[in-house]
Amino acid sequence: MRYLGKISYGLYVYHTGVIWFILKFSNTIDAGAPSLYYFSLVVTILVASLSYFLFEKPINDFKDKFFPLSSHS
């Protein structure tokens, strides 16, 4: 669950596009089929993971290098 929390922004951003892409380019999956939901969940987690490790984490690390959180009040 913690991992899904880490990539939750990517899950939110990419889920609609993944579902659209699967429906657009797959003639074998019906829009109401349960397999669409399972397949899109797996693909969305994969895309969100790639996004997290290739974009989000490096950008956050870069930000933290120049603007670290201060413990001063």
PDB file of C-alpha atoms in Angstrom:
ATOM      1  CA  MET A   1       0.000   0.000   0.000  1.00  0.00           C
ATOM      2  CA  ARG A   2       2.895   2.368   0.690  1.00  0.00           C
ATOM      3  CA  TYR A   3       4.228   1.817  -2.810  1.00  0.00           C
ATOM      4  CA  LEU A   4       0.836   2.637  -4.320  1.00  0.00           C
ATOM      5  CA  GLY A   5       0.856   5.785  -2.186  1.00  0.00           C
ATOM      6  CA  LYS A   6       4.222   6.757  -3.657  1.00  0.00           C
ATOM      7  CA  ILE A   7       2.983   6.419  -7.213  1.00  0.00           C
ATOM      8  CA  SER A   8      -0.551   7.642  -6.513  1.00  0.00           C
ATOM      9  CA  TYR A   9      -0.133  10.868  -8.461  1.00  0.00           C
ATOM     10  CA  GLY A  10       0.872   8.895 -11.544  1.00  0.00           C
ATOM     11  CA  LEU A  11      -2.044   6.527 -11.035  1.00  0.00           C
ATOM     12  CA  TYR A  12      -4.385   9.507 -10.969  1.00  0.00           C
ATOM     13  CA  VAL A  13      -2.839  11.217 -13.981  1.00  0.00           C
ATOM     14  CA  TYR A  14      -2.398   8.214 -16.280  1.00  0.00           C
ATOM     15  CA  HIS A  15      -5.404   5.980 -15.613  1.00  0.00           C
ATOM     16  CA  THR A  16      -7.753   7.706 -18.063  1.00  0.00           C
ATOM     17  CA  GLY A  17      -5.167   7.722 -20.843  1.00  0.00           C
ATOM     18  CA  VAL A  18      -4.316   4.075 -20.310  1.00  0.00           C
ATOM     19  CA  ILE A  19      -7.974   3.040 -20.483  1.00  0.00           C
ATOM     20  CA  TRP A  20      -8.503   5.159 -23.602  1.00  0.00           C
ATOM     21  CA  PHE A  21      -5.382   3.719 -25.236  1.00  0.00           C
ATOM     22  CA  ILE A  22      -6.394   0.126 -24.487  1.00  0.00           C
ATOM     23  CA  LEU A  23      -9.922   0.650 -25.821  1.00  0.00           C
ATOM     24  CA  LYS A  24      -8.689   2.517 -28.893  1.00  0.00           C
ATOM     25  CA  PHE A  25      -6.079  -0.008 -29.976  1.00  0.00           C
ATOM     26  CA  SER A  26      -7.636  -3.270 -28.814  1.00  0.00           C
ATOM     27  CA  ASN A  27     -10.466  -4.743 -30.798  1.00  0.00           C
ATOM     28  CA  THR A  28     -10.751  -7.758 -28.500  1.00  0.00           C
ATOM     29  CA  ILE A  29     -11.624  -6.045 -25.201  1.00  0.00           C
ATOM     30  CA  ASP A  30     -15.192  -4.841 -24.645  1.00  0.00           C
ATOM     31  CA  ALA A  31     -15.618  -1.558 -22.748  1.00  0.00           C
ATOM     32  CA  GLY A  32     -17.596  -3.293 -19.981  1.00  0.00           C
ATOM     33  CA  ALA A  33     -15.439  -6.398 -19.678  1.00  0.00           C
ATOM     34  CA  PRO A  34     -13.779  -7.081 -16.324  1.00  0.00           C
ATOM     35  CA  SER A  35     -10.579  -7.951 -18.171  1.00  0.00           C
ATOM     36  CA  LEU A  36     -10.359  -4.297 -19.284  1.00  0.00           C
ATOM     37  CA  TYR A  37     -10.255  -3.185 -15.664  1.00  0.00           C
ATOM     38  CA  TYR A  38      -7.634  -5.726 -14.609  1.00  0.00           C
ATOM     39  CA  PHE A  39      -5.441  -5.080 -17.638  1.00  0.00           C
ATOM     40  CA  SER A  40      -5.728  -1.304 -17.326  1.00  0.00           C
ATOM     41  CA  LEU A  41      -4.885  -1.509 -13.605  1.00  0.00           C
ATOM     42  CA  VAL A  42      -1.702  -3.451 -14.321  1.00  0.00           C
ATOM     43  CA  VAL A  43      -0.665  -1.166 -17.195  1.00  0.00           C
ATOM     44  CA  THR A  44      -1.470   1.970 -15.170  1.00  0.00           C
ATOM     45  CA  ILE A  45       0.663   0.762 -12.259  1.00  0.00           C
ATOM     46  CA  LEU A  46       3.495   0.039 -14.691  1.00  0.00           C
ATOM     47  CA  VAL A  47       3.235   3.471 -16.357  1.00  0.00           C
ATOM     48  CA  ALA A  48       2.945   5.264 -13.016  1.00  0.00           C
ATOM     49  CA  SER A  49       5.990   3.386 -11.697  1.00  0.00           C
ATOM     50  CA  LEU A  50       8.046   4.350 -14.727  1.00  0.00           C
ATOM     51  CA  SER A  51       6.908   7.942 -14.394  1.00  0.00           C
ATOM     52  CA  TYR A  52       7.787   8.003 -10.708  1.00  0.00           C
ATOM     53  CA  PHE A  53      11.304   6.634 -11.134  1.00  0.00           C
ATOM     54  CA  LEU A  54      12.153   8.433 -14.388  1.00  0.00           C
ATOM     55  CA  PHE A  55      10.569  11.845 -13.723  1.00  0.00           C
ATOM     56  CA  GLU A  56       9.008  12.505 -10.334  1.00  0.00           C
ATOM     57  CA  LYS A  57      11.753  11.168  -8.064  1.00  0.00           C
ATOM     58  CA  PRO A  58      14.673  12.816  -9.922  1.00  0.00           C
ATOM     59  CA  ILE A  59      12.834  16.143 -10.015  1.00  0.00           C
ATOM     60  CA  ASN A  60      12.011  15.955  -6.300  1.00  0.00           C
ATOM     61  CA  ASP A  61      15.599  14.971  -5.467  1.00  0.00           C
ATOM     62  CA  PHE A  62      16.867  17.910  -7.527  1.00  0.00           C
ATOM     63  CA  LYS A  63      14.460  20.259  -5.750  1.00  0.00           C
ATOM     64  CA  ASP A  64      15.493  18.938  -2.332  1.00  0.00           C
ATOM     65  CA  LYS A  65      19.160  19.518  -3.202  1.00  0.00           C
ATOM     66  CA  PHE A  66      18.604  23.257  -3.635  1.00  0.00           C
ATOM     67  CA  PHE A  67      15.636  23.789  -1.314  1.00  0.00           C
ATOM     68  CA  PRO A  68      15.989  21.370   1.609  1.00  0.00           C
ATOM     69  CA  LEU A  69      13.381  21.250   4.308  1.00  0.00           C
ATOM     70  CA  SER A  70      14.571  23.288   7.245  1.00  0.00           C
ATOM     71  CA  SER A  71      14.057  22.193  10.839  1.00  0.00           C
ATOM     72  CA  HIS A  72      14.061  25.831  11.969  1.00  0.00           C
ATOM     73  CA  SER A  73      10.731  27.403  12.874  1.00  0.00           C
TER      74      SER A  73
END
